[in-house]
PDB file of C-alpha atoms in Angstrom:
ATOM      1  CA  MET D  15      -6.707  85.039 -53.725  1.00  0.00           C
ATOM      2  CA  ASN D  16      -5.403  84.473 -50.236  1.00  0.00           C
ATOM      3  CA  THR D  17      -6.097  87.508 -48.067  1.00  0.00           C
ATOM      4  CA  HIS D  18      -4.660  86.121 -44.796  1.00  0.00           C
ATOM      5  CA  GLN D  19      -2.086  88.164 -43.332  1.00  0.00           C
ATOM      6  CA  GLU D  20       0.276  86.960 -40.639  1.00  0.00           C
ATOM      7  CA  PRO D  21       0.353  89.237 -37.513  1.00  0.00           C
ATOM      8  CA  VAL D  22       3.031  91.823 -37.475  1.00  0.00           C
ATOM      9  CA  GLN D  23       5.810  90.971 -35.006  1.00  0.00           C
ATOM     10  CA  THR D  24       6.840  93.644 -32.334  1.00  0.00           C
ATOM     11  CA  GLU D  25       9.882  93.920 -30.225  1.00  0.00           C
ATOM     12  CA  SER D  26       7.862  92.289 -27.308  1.00  0.00           C
ATOM     13  CA  ASP D  27       7.309  89.231 -29.502  1.00  0.00           C
ATOM     14  CA  PRO D  28       9.212  86.193 -27.758  1.00  0.00           C
ATOM     15  CA  ALA D  29       9.929  84.624 -31.027  1.00  0.00           C
ATOM     16  CA  LEU D  30      11.711  87.737 -32.287  1.00  0.00           C
ATOM     17  CA  ARG D  31      13.524  88.082 -29.001  1.00  0.00           C
ATOM     18  CA  THR D  32      14.796  84.487 -29.305  1.00  0.00           C
ATOM     19  CA  ARG D  33      15.941  84.947 -32.816  1.00  0.00           C
ATOM     20  CA  ALA D  34      17.837  88.020 -31.810  1.00  0.00           C
ATOM     21  CA  LEU D  35      19.377  86.260 -28.923  1.00  0.00           C
ATOM     22  CA  GLU D  36      20.344  83.274 -31.115  1.00  0.00           C
ATOM     23  CA  SER D  37      21.965  85.628 -33.738  1.00  0.00           C
ATOM     24  CA  LEU D  38      24.009  87.269 -31.126  1.00  0.00           C
ATOM     25  CA  LEU D  39      25.316  83.999 -29.574  1.00  0.00           C
ATOM     26  CA  ILE D  40      26.241  82.666 -33.004  1.00  0.00           C
ATOM     27  CA  GLU D  41      27.910  85.955 -33.903  1.00  0.00           C
ATOM     28  CA  LYS D  42      30.067  85.752 -30.680  1.00  0.00           C
ATOM     29  CA  GLY D  43      30.990  82.216 -31.436  1.00  0.00           C
ATOM     30  CA  LEU D  44      29.266  80.766 -28.368  1.00  0.00           C
ATOM     31  CA  LEU D  45      26.888  78.634 -30.399  1.00  0.00           C
ATOM     32  CA  THR D  46      26.553  77.410 -33.942  1.00  0.00           C
ATOM     33  CA  ALA D  47      23.532  77.262 -36.069  1.00  0.00           C
ATOM     34  CA  ASP D  48      24.075  73.450 -36.495  1.00  0.00           C
ATOM     35  CA  LEU D  49      24.293  72.938 -32.634  1.00  0.00           C
ATOM     36  CA  ILE D  50      21.025  74.774 -32.253  1.00  0.00           C
ATOM     37  CA  ASP D  51      19.429  72.856 -34.894  1.00  0.00           C
ATOM     38  CA  ASN D  52      20.621  69.571 -33.294  1.00  0.00           C
ATOM     39  CA  VAL D  53      19.220  70.536 -29.967  1.00  0.00           C
ATOM     40  CA  VAL D  54      15.746  71.402 -31.320  1.00  0.00           C
ATOM     41  CA  HIS D  55      15.611  68.186 -33.317  1.00  0.00           C
ATOM     42  CA  LYS D  56      16.573  66.223 -30.148  1.00  0.00           C
ATOM     43  CA  TYR D  57      13.799  67.650 -28.295  1.00  0.00           C
ATOM     44  CA  GLU D  58      11.329  67.720 -31.037  1.00  0.00           C
ATOM     45  CA  LYS D  59      11.842  64.017 -32.164  1.00  0.00           C
ATOM     46  CA  ASP D  60      13.636  62.211 -29.265  1.00  0.00           C
ATOM     47  CA  VAL D  61      13.448  63.439 -25.735  1.00  0.00           C
ATOM     48  CA  GLY D  62       9.930  64.725 -25.517  1.00  0.00           C
ATOM     49  CA  PRO D  63       8.205  62.253 -27.665  1.00  0.00           C
ATOM     50  CA  LEU D  64      10.016  59.409 -25.708  1.00  0.00           C
ATOM     51  CA  ASN D  65       7.850  60.351 -22.667  1.00  0.00           C
ATOM     52  CA  GLY D  66       4.721  59.870 -24.721  1.00  0.00           C
ATOM     53  CA  ALA D  67       6.104  56.735 -26.280  1.00  0.00           C
ATOM     54  CA  ARG D  68       6.429  55.296 -22.705  1.00  0.00           C
ATOM     55  CA  VAL D  69       2.747  56.199 -21.880  1.00  0.00           C
ATOM     56  CA  VAL D  70       1.476  54.564 -25.056  1.00  0.00           C
ATOM     57  CA  ALA D  71       3.570  51.462 -24.605  1.00  0.00           C
ATOM     58  CA  ARG D  72       2.405  51.049 -20.874  1.00  0.00           C
ATOM     59  CA  ALA D  73      -1.184  51.408 -22.058  1.00  0.00           C
ATOM     60  CA  TRP D  74      -0.704  48.762 -24.731  1.00  0.00           C
ATOM     61  CA  ILE D  75       0.375  46.156 -22.355  1.00  0.00           C
ATOM     62  CA  ASP D  76      -1.435  47.106 -19.203  1.00  0.00           C
ATOM     63  CA  ALA D  77      -5.258  47.166 -19.571  1.00  0.00           C
ATOM     64  CA  ASP D  78      -5.826  48.788 -16.142  1.00  0.00           C
ATOM     65  CA  TYR D  79      -3.415  51.546 -16.910  1.00  0.00           C
ATOM     66  CA  LYS D  80      -5.208  52.074 -20.344  1.00  0.00           C
ATOM     67  CA  ARG D  81      -8.403  52.487 -18.634  1.00  0.00           C
ATOM     68  CA  ARG D  82      -7.066  54.972 -16.159  1.00  0.00           C
ATOM     69  CA  LEU D  83      -5.308  56.912 -19.163  1.00  0.00           C
ATOM     70  CA  LEU D  84      -8.536  57.216 -20.979  1.00  0.00           C
ATOM     71  CA  GLU D  85     -10.519  58.217 -17.950  1.00  0.00           C
ATOM     72  CA  ASP D  86      -8.001  60.760 -16.606  1.00  0.00           C
ATOM     73  CA  GLY D  87      -5.065  61.258 -18.900  1.00  0.00           C
ATOM     74  CA  THR D  88      -3.323  63.879 -16.618  1.00  0.00           C
ATOM     75  CA  ALA D  89      -3.363  61.505 -13.572  1.00  0.00           C
ATOM     76  CA  ALA D  90      -2.279  58.437 -15.439  1.00  0.00           C
ATOM     77  CA  ILE D  91       0.501  60.264 -17.216  1.00  0.00           C
ATOM     78  CA  ALA D  92       1.710  61.632 -13.769  1.00  0.00           C
ATOM     79  CA  GLU D  93       1.973  57.994 -12.517  1.00  0.00           C
ATOM     80  CA  LEU D  94       5.069  57.763 -14.851  1.00  0.00           C
ATOM     81  CA  ASP D  95       6.423  61.074 -13.556  1.00  0.00           C
ATOM     82  CA  PHE D  96       5.447  63.155 -16.614  1.00  0.00           C
ATOM     83  CA  GLY D  97       3.630  66.375 -16.084  1.00  0.00           C
ATOM     84  CA  GLY D  98       4.056  70.046 -15.643  1.00  0.00           C
ATOM     85  CA  THR D  99       2.512  73.457 -16.225  1.00  0.00           C
ATOM     86  CA  HIS D 100       2.556  72.917 -20.088  1.00  0.00           C
ATOM     87  CA  GLY D 101       0.281  69.925 -19.567  1.00  0.00           C
ATOM     88  CA  ALA D 102      -1.880  70.767 -16.660  1.00  0.00           C
ATOM     89  CA  ARG D 103      -4.746  68.885 -18.121  1.00  0.00           C
ATOM     90  CA  ILE D 104      -4.245  66.208 -20.838  1.00  0.00           C
ATOM     91  CA  VAL D 105      -7.091  64.227 -22.394  1.00  0.00           C
ATOM     92  CA  VAL D 106      -6.097  60.975 -24.168  1.00  0.00           C
ATOM     93  CA  LEU D 107      -8.020  59.836 -27.219  1.00  0.00           C
ATOM     94  CA  GLU D 108      -7.928  56.247 -28.427  1.00  0.00           C
ATOM     95  CA  ASN D 109      -7.639  55.603 -32.225  1.00  0.00           C
ATOM     96  CA  THR D 110      -9.349  52.460 -33.311  1.00  0.00           C
ATOM     97  CA  SER D 111     -10.153  50.554 -36.585  1.00  0.00           C
ATOM     98  CA  THR D 112     -13.198  52.783 -37.016  1.00  0.00           C
ATOM     99  CA  VAL D 113     -12.399  56.141 -35.393  1.00  0.00           C
ATOM    100  CA  HIS D 114      -9.240  58.198 -36.037  1.00  0.00           C
ATOM    101  CA  HIS D 115      -8.399  61.303 -33.837  1.00  0.00           C
ATOM    102  CA  VAL D 116      -6.392  64.342 -34.991  1.00  0.00           C
ATOM    103  CA  VAL D 117      -5.139  67.093 -32.707  1.00  0.00           C
ATOM    104  CA  VAL D 118      -4.588  70.759 -33.615  1.00  0.00           C
ATOM    105  CA  CYS D 119      -4.540  74.093 -31.895  1.00  0.00           C
ATOM    106  CA  THR D 120      -6.391  76.556 -34.072  1.00  0.00           C
ATOM    107  CA  LEU D 121      -5.559  79.654 -32.084  1.00  0.00           C
ATOM    108  CA  CYS D 122      -1.729  79.174 -31.700  1.00  0.00           C
ATOM    109  CA  SER D 123       0.192  76.098 -30.834  1.00  0.00           C
ATOM    110  CA  CYS D 124      -1.096  74.674 -27.536  1.00  0.00           C
ATOM    111  CA  TYR D 125       0.604  71.298 -27.088  1.00  0.00           C
ATOM    112  CA  PRO D 126       1.222  68.678 -24.461  1.00  0.00           C
ATOM    113  CA  TRP D 127       5.085  69.324 -23.961  1.00  0.00           C
ATOM    114  CA  PRO D 128       5.479  66.868 -21.031  1.00  0.00           C
ATOM    115  CA  VAL D 129       4.723  63.986 -23.234  1.00  0.00           C
ATOM    116  CA  LEU D 130       5.464  65.286 -26.798  1.00  0.00           C
ATOM    117  CA  GLY D 131       8.337  67.623 -26.403  1.00  0.00           C
ATOM    118  CA  LEU D 132       8.531  70.734 -28.662  1.00  0.00           C
ATOM    119  CA  PRO D 133       5.796  71.239 -31.144  1.00  0.00           C
ATOM    120  CA  PRO D 134       6.895  70.651 -34.675  1.00  0.00           C
ATOM    121  CA  GLY D 135       7.022  73.631 -37.077  1.00  0.00           C
ATOM    122  CA  TRP D 136       4.220  72.315 -39.238  1.00  0.00           C
ATOM    123  CA  TYR D 137       1.828  72.013 -36.134  1.00  0.00           C
ATOM    124  CA  LYS D 138       2.262  75.810 -35.526  1.00  0.00           C
ATOM    125  CA  SER D 139       1.759  76.756 -39.284  1.00  0.00           C
ATOM    126  CA  TYR D 140      -1.283  78.610 -40.343  1.00  0.00           C
ATOM    127  CA  ALA D 141      -1.834  76.167 -43.044  1.00  0.00           C
ATOM    128  CA  TYR D 142      -2.138  73.180 -40.852  1.00  0.00           C
ATOM    129  CA  ARG D 143      -4.165  74.968 -38.056  1.00  0.00           C
ATOM    130  CA  SER D 144      -6.689  76.361 -40.580  1.00  0.00           C
ATOM    131  CA  ARG D 145      -7.048  73.326 -42.926  1.00  0.00           C
ATOM    132  CA  VAL D 146      -7.019  70.270 -40.716  1.00  0.00           C
ATOM    133  CA  VAL D 147     -10.382  71.252 -39.223  1.00  0.00           C
ATOM    134  CA  ARG D 148     -12.003  71.957 -42.613  1.00  0.00           C
ATOM    135  CA  GLU D 149     -10.608  69.048 -44.636  1.00  0.00           C
ATOM    136  CA  PRO D 150      -8.882  66.652 -42.279  1.00  0.00           C
ATOM    137  CA  ARG D 151      -8.857  63.675 -44.771  1.00  0.00           C
ATOM    138  CA  ALA D 152      -7.169  65.855 -47.439  1.00  0.00           C
ATOM    139  CA  VAL D 153      -4.500  67.058 -44.763  1.00  0.00           C
ATOM    140  CA  LEU D 154      -3.796  63.519 -43.622  1.00  0.00           C
ATOM    141  CA  ARG D 155      -3.290  62.391 -47.161  1.00  0.00           C
ATOM    142  CA  GLU D 156      -0.500  65.106 -47.420  1.00  0.00           C
ATOM    143  CA  PHE D 157       1.106  63.342 -44.432  1.00  0.00           C
ATOM    144  CA  ASP D 158       0.917  60.049 -46.473  1.00  0.00           C
ATOM    145  CA  LEU D 159      -1.883  58.747 -44.164  1.00  0.00           C
ATOM    146  CA  HIS D 160      -4.661  57.392 -46.313  1.00  0.00           C
ATOM    147  CA  LEU D 161      -7.683  56.307 -44.253  1.00  0.00           C
ATOM    148  CA  PRO D 162     -10.705  54.488 -45.765  1.00  0.00           C
ATOM    149  CA  ASP D 163     -13.898  56.445 -45.994  1.00  0.00           C
ATOM    150  CA  SER D 164     -15.446  54.192 -43.457  1.00  0.00           C
ATOM    151  CA  VAL D 165     -13.107  55.519 -40.831  1.00  0.00           C
ATOM    152  CA  GLU D 166     -14.548  58.433 -38.868  1.00  0.00           C
ATOM    153  CA  ILE D 167     -12.015  61.359 -38.392  1.00  0.00           C
ATOM    154  CA  ARG D 168     -12.549  63.460 -35.308  1.00  0.00           C
ATOM    155  CA  VAL D 169     -10.526  66.731 -34.905  1.00  0.00           C
ATOM    156  CA  TRP D 170      -9.728  68.074 -31.416  1.00  0.00           C
ATOM    157  CA  ASP D 171      -8.844  71.544 -30.704  1.00  0.00           C
ATOM    158  CA  SER D 172      -6.216  72.148 -27.883  1.00  0.00           C
ATOM    159  CA  ASN D 173      -6.135  75.345 -25.850  1.00  0.00           C
ATOM    160  CA  SER D 174      -4.332  76.753 -23.018  1.00  0.00           C
ATOM    161  CA  ASP D 175      -6.385  74.784 -20.349  1.00  0.00           C
ATOM    162  CA  LEU D 176      -6.865  71.503 -22.261  1.00  0.00           C
ATOM    163  CA  ARG D 177      -4.262  69.609 -24.310  1.00  0.00           C
ATOM    164  CA  TYR D 178      -4.980  66.305 -26.278  1.00  0.00           C
ATOM    165  CA  MET D 179      -2.739  63.407 -26.938  1.00  0.00           C
ATOM    166  CA  VAL D 180      -3.627  60.379 -29.325  1.00  0.00           C
ATOM    167  CA  LEU D 181      -3.276  56.779 -28.065  1.00  0.00           C
ATOM    168  CA  PRO D 182      -2.518  55.072 -31.473  1.00  0.00           C
ATOM    169  CA  GLU D 183      -3.673  51.672 -32.396  1.00  0.00           C
ATOM    170  CA  ARG D 184      -1.050  49.023 -31.444  1.00  0.00           C
ATOM    171  CA  PRO D 185       0.349  47.534 -34.625  1.00  0.00           C
ATOM    172  CA  ALA D 186      -0.273  43.930 -35.634  1.00  0.00           C
ATOM    173  CA  GLY D 187       2.489  41.669 -35.022  1.00  0.00           C
ATOM    174  CA  THR D 188       3.611  42.994 -31.714  1.00  0.00           C
ATOM    175  CA  GLU D 189       1.697  40.764 -29.386  1.00  0.00           C
ATOM    176  CA  ASP D 190       4.857  39.284 -27.898  1.00  0.00           C
ATOM    177  CA  TYR D 191       6.736  42.464 -27.609  1.00  0.00           C
ATOM    178  CA  THR D 192       7.724  43.703 -24.231  1.00  0.00           C
ATOM    179  CA  GLU D 193       7.033  47.364 -23.025  1.00  0.00           C
ATOM    180  CA  GLU D 194      10.623  48.343 -23.708  1.00  0.00           C
ATOM    181  CA  GLU D 195      10.447  46.894 -27.278  1.00  0.00           C
ATOM    182  CA  LEU D 196       7.087  48.692 -27.927  1.00  0.00           C
ATOM    183  CA  ILE D 197       8.516  52.119 -26.895  1.00  0.00           C
ATOM    184  CA  PRO D 198      10.710  52.671 -30.088  1.00  0.00           C
ATOM    185  CA  LEU D 199       7.800  51.936 -32.362  1.00  0.00           C
ATOM    186  CA  VAL D 200       5.742  54.986 -31.201  1.00  0.00           C
ATOM    187  CA  THR D 201       6.169  58.087 -33.169  1.00  0.00           C
ATOM    188  CA  ARG D 202       5.446  61.863 -32.209  1.00  0.00           C
ATOM    189  CA  ASP D 203       3.264  62.110 -35.301  1.00  0.00           C
ATOM    190  CA  SER D 204       1.136  58.985 -34.318  1.00  0.00           C
ATOM    191  CA  MET D 205       0.455  60.683 -31.026  1.00  0.00           C
ATOM    192  CA  ILE D 206      -0.765  63.873 -32.737  1.00  0.00           C
ATOM    193  CA  GLY D 207      -2.825  61.796 -35.132  1.00  0.00           C
ATOM    194  CA  VAL D 208      -1.275  62.534 -38.543  1.00  0.00           C
ATOM    195  CA  ALA D 209       0.278  59.051 -38.798  1.00  0.00           C
ATOM    196  CA  LYS D 210      -0.215  55.422 -37.826  1.00  0.00           C
ATOM    197  CA  ILE D 211       2.210  52.933 -36.598  1.00  0.00           C
ATOM    198  CA  GLU D 212       3.138  50.436 -39.018  1.00  0.00           C
ATOM    199  CA  THR D 213       3.589  46.735 -38.431  1.00  0.00           C
ATOM    200  CA  PRO D 214       7.429  46.167 -37.690  1.00  0.00           C
ATOM    201  CA  SER D 215       9.225  44.466 -40.591  1.00  0.00           C
ATOM    202  CA  ALA D 216      10.462  40.933 -39.862  1.00  0.00           C
TER     203      ALA D 216
END
């Protein structure tokens, strides 16, 4: 039996206040639910992750930048003018053919906003936060990521002072791609570690 109980929300809960404000604006005809959903989707999937994709693409084509990124993620990311209070310190973890990194925040939803945008709903869910630490391979399979037993999986727990971002493996077949051609290949989920980047189809 699952005895876990979600915390009771109070009037001071920011999420509750946000929902109340959203309902009021919709009721007054100033916003629509579809518009809100579209804006959230844009920042979850496009605007925010595009920053991270630029960081990844630069690291794939520039060995010196990659070295700086792995040594001091915060400083190297700032070279591309990405940063801010939500990413005061960012550590970048490189995925390889033998080691695969996955990021979580077990306490809440600490997340490197400057490079990944808004955290997806599943990242904030109790199920992901509790299970990926205990059974990462099983959770990754639920994301349709099947890693061989020979690949070591390392789970990193973000917090309010330290955020993690994954540098995914560069897919085969992209050796001649330019930085701008590489950027669209990089996904938000690959920078969290729940996906790999596939070789582009011909």
